[in-house]
């Protein structure tokens, strides 16, 4: 389906608001002449009135239009391997979904071309670590657009500070889901960003993303017909087939956020690719390999030796010990 564009307030309507603003200001000034207010000046009243009326205009233009498509999901977390039983839900109805009901909302992410950038964090243990995550996320906004964040914690102090849902018996200290909902990214690029390298003992991210990202949830590869990634909506509990549910539904952390902003799936329309992230390497950088790091250390050591007069550079450019 074609992508909808955000509705803009017409010039005519903005003109009406401007006239309303001026009329109200004049009216308030006339009142002020007859009823002197010793607490507020005319300018202060005008500023308050201006802010009030202007907010009507700003709020209307900032509404997000939800693109129309079918979101793949399943009502329990243990999705069967037979993908024929996958359900769909209309995108524009997601904000009205009953997340407190018997069915949970588990996105089924199949191999496709695009998705929204998303990160899962399950190993954060302190406010300081949480702050490092937020700093990392904020550094991506210039290329990735705004993000939705939601989650829970078993620490009441952290919940109060970070606006997370307090779940006293939650197994994890802090668990959050993040979706950059304004832009799309190639699935293959998303997989590249969260890729880990090295052997089992020294596995690390290939790029400089936050260390607390959980890479185990990213599985939309064309490995088999049943390849998929299951992403439980942050407002949903973890429901199973024939097994007791785990009540760990979180909450959205930002004011005025909405459930649809936590959806990873997106339209696959190529008629307009203005919202597709192509320059993610501007904010996420590849880390040097262990061999490259060792080489950098060796080169740095050699430069220090040359500076200290312990070694010198020969005619062929190679370093050699200085003769005394």
Tab-separated table of C-alpha atoms in Angstrom:
chain	number	residue	atom	x	y	z
A	1	UNK	CA	0.000	0.000	0.000
A	2	UNK	CA	1.135	3.537	-0.593
A	3	UNK	CA	2.612	5.552	2.238
A	4	UNK	CA	0.429	8.236	3.745
A	5	UNK	CA	1.855	11.696	4.214
A	6	UNK	CA	1.407	13.710	7.399
A	7	UNK	CA	-1.464	16.173	7.123
A	8	UNK	CA	-0.319	19.776	7.402
A	9	UNK	CA	-2.409	22.608	8.796
A	10	UNK	CA	-3.600	24.765	5.901
A	11	UNK	CA	-2.483	28.346	5.398
A	12	UNK	CA	-6.097	29.422	5.797
A	13	UNK	CA	-6.357	27.783	9.204
A	14	UNK	CA	-3.058	29.253	10.386
A	15	UNK	CA	-4.349	32.668	9.324
A	16	UNK	CA	-7.485	32.174	11.396
A	17	UNK	CA	-5.350	31.258	14.410
A	18	UNK	CA	-3.209	34.362	13.897
A	19	UNK	CA	-6.278	36.612	13.736
A	20	UNK	CA	-7.719	34.917	16.809
A	21	UNK	CA	-4.435	35.526	18.592
A	22	UNK	CA	-4.408	39.256	17.773
A	23	UNK	CA	-8.085	39.721	18.707
A	24	UNK	CA	-7.526	38.029	22.056
A	25	UNK	CA	-4.452	40.144	22.760
A	26	UNK	CA	-6.338	43.371	22.024
A	27	UNK	CA	-9.236	42.221	24.183
A	28	UNK	CA	-6.935	41.418	27.103
A	29	UNK	CA	-5.145	44.754	26.762
A	30	UNK	CA	-8.472	46.621	26.898
A	31	UNK	CA	-9.431	44.710	30.032
A	32	UNK	CA	-6.093	45.549	31.563
A	33	UNK	CA	-6.678	49.284	31.074
A	34	UNK	CA	-9.863	49.207	33.137
A	35	UNK	CA	-8.813	46.548	35.640
A	36	UNK	CA	-5.219	47.132	36.610
A	37	UNK	CA	-3.465	43.952	37.567
A	38	UNK	CA	-0.586	44.603	39.932
A	39	UNK	CA	0.741	41.065	39.581
A	40	UNK	CA	1.114	40.699	35.822
A	41	UNK	CA	2.205	43.117	33.137
A	42	UNK	CA	0.523	43.358	29.741
A	43	UNK	CA	3.537	41.651	28.177
A	44	UNK	CA	3.299	38.722	30.587
A	45	UNK	CA	-0.387	38.254	29.803
A	46	UNK	CA	0.299	38.472	26.071
A	47	UNK	CA	3.070	35.879	26.332
A	48	UNK	CA	0.816	33.442	28.191
A	49	UNK	CA	-1.958	33.913	25.661
A	50	UNK	CA	0.466	33.516	22.772
A	51	UNK	CA	1.844	30.264	24.186
A	52	UNK	CA	-1.670	28.914	24.749
A	53	UNK	CA	-2.911	29.622	21.237
A	54	UNK	CA	0.339	28.655	19.543
A	55	UNK	CA	0.263	25.269	21.270
A	56	UNK	CA	-2.994	24.481	19.455
A	57	UNK	CA	-1.232	25.024	16.151
A	58	UNK	CA	1.950	23.146	17.052
A	59	UNK	CA	0.146	20.155	18.546
A	60	UNK	CA	-1.943	19.693	15.438
A	61	UNK	CA	1.028	19.663	13.050
A	62	UNK	CA	3.004	17.198	15.192
A	63	UNK	CA	0.524	14.331	14.882
A	64	UNK	CA	1.961	11.169	13.349
A	65	UNK	CA	-0.017	9.443	10.630
A	66	UNK	CA	0.137	5.666	10.924
A	67	UNK	CA	0.972	3.919	7.631
A	68	UNK	CA	-1.512	1.216	6.663
A	69	UNK	CA	-0.265	-2.373	6.494
A	70	UNK	CA	-0.763	-5.726	8.199
A	71	UNK	CA	1.519	-6.529	11.142
A	72	UNK	CA	2.426	-10.198	11.629
A	73	UNK	CA	1.988	-11.427	15.185
A	74	UNK	CA	1.155	-14.416	17.367
A	75	UNK	CA	-0.807	-14.468	20.672
A	76	UNK	CA	1.795	-16.548	22.565
A	77	UNK	CA	5.570	-16.261	22.724
A	78	UNK	CA	6.280	-19.867	21.674
A	79	UNK	CA	5.393	-19.399	18.015
A	80	UNK	CA	5.002	-22.693	16.097
A	81	UNK	CA	7.461	-23.457	13.329
A	82	UNK	CA	4.566	-23.711	10.873
A	83	UNK	CA	4.331	-20.108	9.728
A	84	UNK	CA	0.940	-20.764	8.115
A	85	UNK	CA	-0.664	-20.110	11.504
A	86	UNK	CA	0.768	-16.616	11.886
A	87	UNK	CA	-1.866	-13.952	12.578
A	88	UNK	CA	-2.041	-10.410	11.244
A	89	UNK	CA	-3.292	-7.192	12.806
A	90	UNK	CA	-4.103	-3.949	11.036
A	91	UNK	CA	-1.521	-1.277	11.836
A	92	UNK	CA	-4.008	1.529	12.498
A	93	UNK	CA	-5.753	-0.579	15.179
A	94	UNK	CA	-2.664	-1.349	17.274
A	95	UNK	CA	-3.034	1.680	19.541
A	96	UNK	CA	-6.425	0.251	20.580
A	97	UNK	CA	-5.151	-3.297	21.196
A	98	UNK	CA	-6.074	-4.731	24.617
A	99	UNK	CA	-2.605	-5.458	25.983
A	100	UNK	CA	-4.134	-6.510	29.314
A	101	UNK	CA	-6.133	-9.306	27.678
A	102	UNK	CA	-5.431	-13.023	27.411
A	103	UNK	CA	-3.552	-12.622	24.130
A	104	UNK	CA	-0.119	-11.043	24.116
A	105	UNK	CA	1.256	-9.117	21.155
A	106	UNK	CA	4.326	-10.907	19.810
A	107	UNK	CA	5.635	-9.545	16.538
A	108	UNK	CA	6.826	-12.178	14.101
A	109	UNK	CA	9.664	-10.618	12.119
A	110	UNK	CA	10.253	-12.610	8.946
A	111	UNK	CA	13.124	-12.056	6.499
A	112	UNK	CA	12.166	-8.956	4.544
A	113	UNK	CA	13.755	-5.882	3.026
A	114	UNK	CA	13.071	-3.207	5.647
A	115	UNK	CA	12.364	-2.867	9.354
A	116	UNK	CA	12.528	-0.112	11.948
A	117	UNK	CA	15.863	0.036	13.820
A	118	UNK	CA	15.388	-1.669	17.175
A	119	UNK	CA	17.433	-2.602	20.224
A	120	UNK	CA	16.731	-4.865	23.178
A	121	UNK	CA	18.475	-4.345	26.535
A	122	UNK	CA	18.201	-6.999	29.256
A	123	UNK	CA	21.467	-6.771	31.201
A	124	UNK	CA	21.445	-3.239	32.633
A	125	UNK	CA	22.177	-3.274	36.366
A	126	UNK	CA	22.430	0.363	37.479
A	127	UNK	CA	21.382	3.954	36.831
A	128	UNK	CA	24.845	4.673	35.454
A	129	UNK	CA	24.570	1.862	32.920
A	130	UNK	CA	21.073	3.003	31.981
A	131	UNK	CA	22.410	6.530	31.450
A	132	UNK	CA	25.092	5.160	29.106
A	133	UNK	CA	22.356	3.454	27.072
A	134	UNK	CA	20.359	6.686	26.772
A	135	UNK	CA	23.498	8.579	25.728
A	136	UNK	CA	24.123	5.982	23.028
A	137	UNK	CA	20.517	6.122	21.782
A	138	UNK	CA	20.515	9.922	21.694
A	139	UNK	CA	23.691	9.875	19.607
A	140	UNK	CA	21.805	7.996	16.873
A	141	UNK	CA	18.866	10.408	16.560
A	142	UNK	CA	20.533	12.574	13.898
A	143	UNK	CA	20.462	9.644	11.444
A	144	UNK	CA	17.828	7.300	12.921
A	145	UNK	CA	15.153	9.806	13.959
A	146	UNK	CA	13.231	9.737	17.236
A	147	UNK	CA	12.779	6.575	19.262
A	148	UNK	CA	10.201	4.958	21.512
A	149	UNK	CA	11.458	3.406	24.736
A	150	UNK	CA	9.611	1.238	27.229
A	151	UNK	CA	10.345	-1.323	29.894
A	152	UNK	CA	10.331	-2.345	33.531
A	153	UNK	CA	12.589	-2.777	36.556
A	154	UNK	CA	12.490	-4.531	39.919
A	155	UNK	CA	14.098	-1.485	41.552
A	156	UNK	CA	11.563	1.176	42.663
A	157	UNK	CA	14.175	3.958	42.710
A	158	UNK	CA	15.259	3.244	39.143
A	159	UNK	CA	11.597	3.115	38.071
A	160	UNK	CA	10.953	6.522	39.606
A	161	UNK	CA	13.975	8.077	37.904
A	162	UNK	CA	13.602	6.397	34.491
A	163	UNK	CA	9.785	6.152	34.342
A	164	UNK	CA	9.890	2.359	34.040
A	165	UNK	CA	7.147	0.061	35.311
A	166	UNK	CA	7.885	-1.365	38.738
A	167	UNK	CA	7.604	-5.175	38.837
A	168	UNK	CA	8.762	-6.338	42.246
A	169	UNK	CA	9.426	-9.973	41.326
A	170	UNK	CA	10.930	-9.393	37.867
A	171	UNK	CA	14.025	-11.520	37.272
A	172	UNK	CA	15.865	-8.741	35.448
A	173	UNK	CA	17.041	-5.536	37.079
A	174	UNK	CA	16.168	-3.449	34.020
A	175	UNK	CA	14.663	-4.547	30.722
A	176	UNK	CA	13.880	-2.098	27.924
A	177	UNK	CA	12.858	-2.228	24.266
A	178	UNK	CA	13.742	0.605	21.909
A	179	UNK	CA	12.370	1.223	18.415
A	180	UNK	CA	13.385	4.096	16.139
A	181	UNK	CA	9.961	4.509	14.584
A	182	UNK	CA	10.497	7.480	12.252
A	183	UNK	CA	12.798	5.734	9.790
A	184	UNK	CA	13.323	2.390	8.088
A	185	UNK	CA	16.536	0.455	7.690
A	186	UNK	CA	17.520	-2.511	5.560
A	187	UNK	CA	17.195	-5.687	7.609
A	188	UNK	CA	20.645	-6.740	6.452
A	189	UNK	CA	22.068	-3.455	7.793
A	190	UNK	CA	20.330	-4.005	11.143
A	191	UNK	CA	21.881	-7.472	11.345
A	192	UNK	CA	25.266	-5.999	10.464
A	193	UNK	CA	25.049	-3.401	13.241
A	194	UNK	CA	24.390	-5.993	15.990
A	195	UNK	CA	26.884	-8.528	14.623
A	196	UNK	CA	29.406	-10.010	17.015
A	197	UNK	CA	32.871	-11.265	16.082
A	198	UNK	CA	35.538	-13.395	17.725
A	199	UNK	CA	35.433	-16.819	19.334
A	200	UNK	CA	33.175	-17.832	22.208
A	201	UNK	CA	35.529	-16.461	24.863
A	202	UNK	CA	36.202	-13.100	23.226
A	203	UNK	CA	32.945	-12.376	21.411
A	204	UNK	CA	32.335	-8.663	21.028
A	205	UNK	CA	30.361	-6.309	18.824
A	206	UNK	CA	31.944	-5.437	15.503
A	207	UNK	CA	30.604	-1.878	15.812
A	208	UNK	CA	30.654	0.657	18.637
A	209	UNK	CA	27.074	0.124	19.812
A	210	UNK	CA	26.267	-0.004	23.515
A	211	UNK	CA	27.652	-3.065	25.303
A	212	UNK	CA	24.277	-3.842	26.924
A	213	UNK	CA	22.481	-4.564	23.634
A	214	UNK	CA	21.142	-8.125	23.627
A	215	UNK	CA	22.213	-9.565	20.263
A	216	UNK	CA	20.487	-12.929	20.786
A	217	UNK	CA	17.069	-11.635	19.681
A	218	UNK	CA	18.088	-10.817	16.098
A	219	UNK	CA	17.292	-13.804	13.897
A	220	UNK	CA	15.557	-12.720	10.661
A	221	UNK	CA	18.065	-14.487	8.410
A	222	UNK	CA	17.292	-16.550	5.326
A	223	UNK	CA	18.561	-19.712	7.034
A	224	UNK	CA	15.402	-21.752	6.550
A	225	UNK	CA	11.727	-21.354	5.774
A	226	UNK	CA	11.010	-21.020	9.497
A	227	UNK	CA	13.600	-18.292	10.151
A	228	UNK	CA	12.037	-15.486	12.152
A	229	UNK	CA	12.523	-13.126	15.062
A	230	UNK	CA	9.944	-12.947	17.861
A	231	UNK	CA	9.687	-9.535	19.476
A	232	UNK	CA	7.258	-9.267	22.399
A	233	UNK	CA	5.612	-5.864	22.591
A	234	UNK	CA	6.783	-4.052	25.706
A	235	UNK	CA	3.171	-3.579	26.880
A	236	UNK	CA	2.461	-7.326	26.670
A	237	UNK	CA	2.961	-10.070	29.213
A	238	UNK	CA	4.818	-13.221	28.212
A	239	UNK	CA	2.093	-15.773	27.469
A	240	UNK	CA	2.738	-19.417	26.557
A	241	UNK	CA	0.760	-22.356	25.188
A	242	UNK	CA	-0.327	-24.601	28.065
A	243	UNK	CA	2.020	-22.858	30.476
A	244	UNK	CA	1.583	-20.158	33.097
A	245	UNK	CA	2.114	-16.600	31.897
A	246	UNK	CA	4.931	-14.394	33.143
A	247	UNK	CA	3.576	-10.966	34.022
A	248	UNK	CA	6.325	-8.632	32.885
A	249	UNK	CA	4.424	-6.118	30.764
A	250	UNK	CA	6.301	-2.828	30.887
A	251	UNK	CA	5.239	0.720	30.148
A	252	UNK	CA	6.197	3.440	27.686
A	253	UNK	CA	8.687	5.887	29.189
A	254	UNK	CA	8.149	9.008	27.100
A	255	UNK	CA	5.078	11.253	27.467
A	256	UNK	CA	2.578	11.114	24.593
A	257	UNK	CA	4.184	7.956	23.201
A	258	UNK	CA	1.897	5.344	21.661
A	259	UNK	CA	1.965	1.530	21.308
A	260	UNK	CA	2.352	1.621	17.524
A	261	UNK	CA	5.729	3.337	17.900
A	262	UNK	CA	7.064	0.088	19.376
A	263	UNK	CA	6.297	-1.884	16.199
A	264	UNK	CA	9.388	-3.080	14.318
A	265	UNK	CA	7.662	-4.091	11.106
A	266	UNK	CA	7.092	-1.433	8.479
A	267	UNK	CA	5.825	-1.018	4.959
A	268	UNK	CA	8.060	-2.438	2.237
A	269	UNK	CA	7.124	0.242	-0.285
A	270	UNK	CA	9.989	1.519	-2.450
A	271	UNK	CA	8.026	4.294	-4.138
A	272	UNK	CA	9.645	6.689	-1.660
A	273	UNK	CA	12.853	5.866	0.198
A	274	UNK	CA	13.413	9.247	1.848
A	275	UNK	CA	12.919	7.615	5.244
A	276	UNK	CA	15.378	4.768	4.624
A	277	UNK	CA	18.614	5.102	6.601
A	278	UNK	CA	21.590	4.915	4.268
A	279	UNK	CA	24.269	6.747	6.263
A	280	UNK	CA	24.142	4.843	9.553
A	281	UNK	CA	27.945	4.623	9.472
A	282	UNK	CA	27.964	8.343	10.328
A	283	UNK	CA	26.893	7.493	13.883
A	284	UNK	CA	27.877	3.823	14.252
A	285	UNK	CA	31.494	2.967	13.539
A	286	UNK	CA	33.308	-0.289	12.951
A	287	UNK	CA	35.745	-1.248	15.686
A	288	UNK	CA	39.281	-2.373	14.852
A	289	UNK	CA	39.968	-6.108	15.024
A	290	UNK	CA	42.242	-7.564	17.708
A	291	UNK	CA	45.091	-7.759	15.173
A	292	UNK	CA	44.530	-4.136	14.203
A	293	UNK	CA	44.561	-3.117	17.869
A	294	UNK	CA	47.856	-4.937	18.439
A	295	UNK	CA	49.316	-3.240	15.389
A	296	UNK	CA	48.191	0.161	16.690
A	297	UNK	CA	49.848	-0.547	20.055
A	298	UNK	CA	53.081	-1.602	18.354
A	299	UNK	CA	53.135	1.497	16.153
A	300	UNK	CA	52.429	3.746	19.133
A	301	UNK	CA	55.268	2.127	21.074
A	302	UNK	CA	57.659	2.656	18.160
A	303	UNK	CA	56.724	6.323	17.888
A	304	UNK	CA	57.433	6.798	21.599
A	305	UNK	CA	60.828	5.115	21.204
A	306	UNK	CA	61.701	7.406	18.287
A	307	UNK	CA	60.571	10.480	20.231
A	308	UNK	CA	62.666	9.403	23.222
A	309	UNK	CA	65.733	8.857	21.050
A	310	UNK	CA	65.876	5.124	21.791
A	311	UNK	CA	65.227	4.227	18.144
A	312	UNK	CA	65.445	5.884	14.750
A	313	UNK	CA	63.835	5.481	11.352
A	314	UNK	CA	66.106	3.952	8.707
A	315	UNK	CA	66.232	4.983	5.060
A	316	UNK	CA	63.768	2.265	4.084
A	317	UNK	CA	61.234	3.625	6.583
A	318	UNK	CA	61.704	0.795	9.063
A	319	UNK	CA	62.496	1.412	12.697
A	320	UNK	CA	65.852	0.360	14.091
A	321	UNK	CA	67.611	0.706	17.417
A	322	UNK	CA	69.764	3.795	17.609
A	323	UNK	CA	73.506	3.149	17.734
A	324	UNK	CA	75.250	4.666	20.718
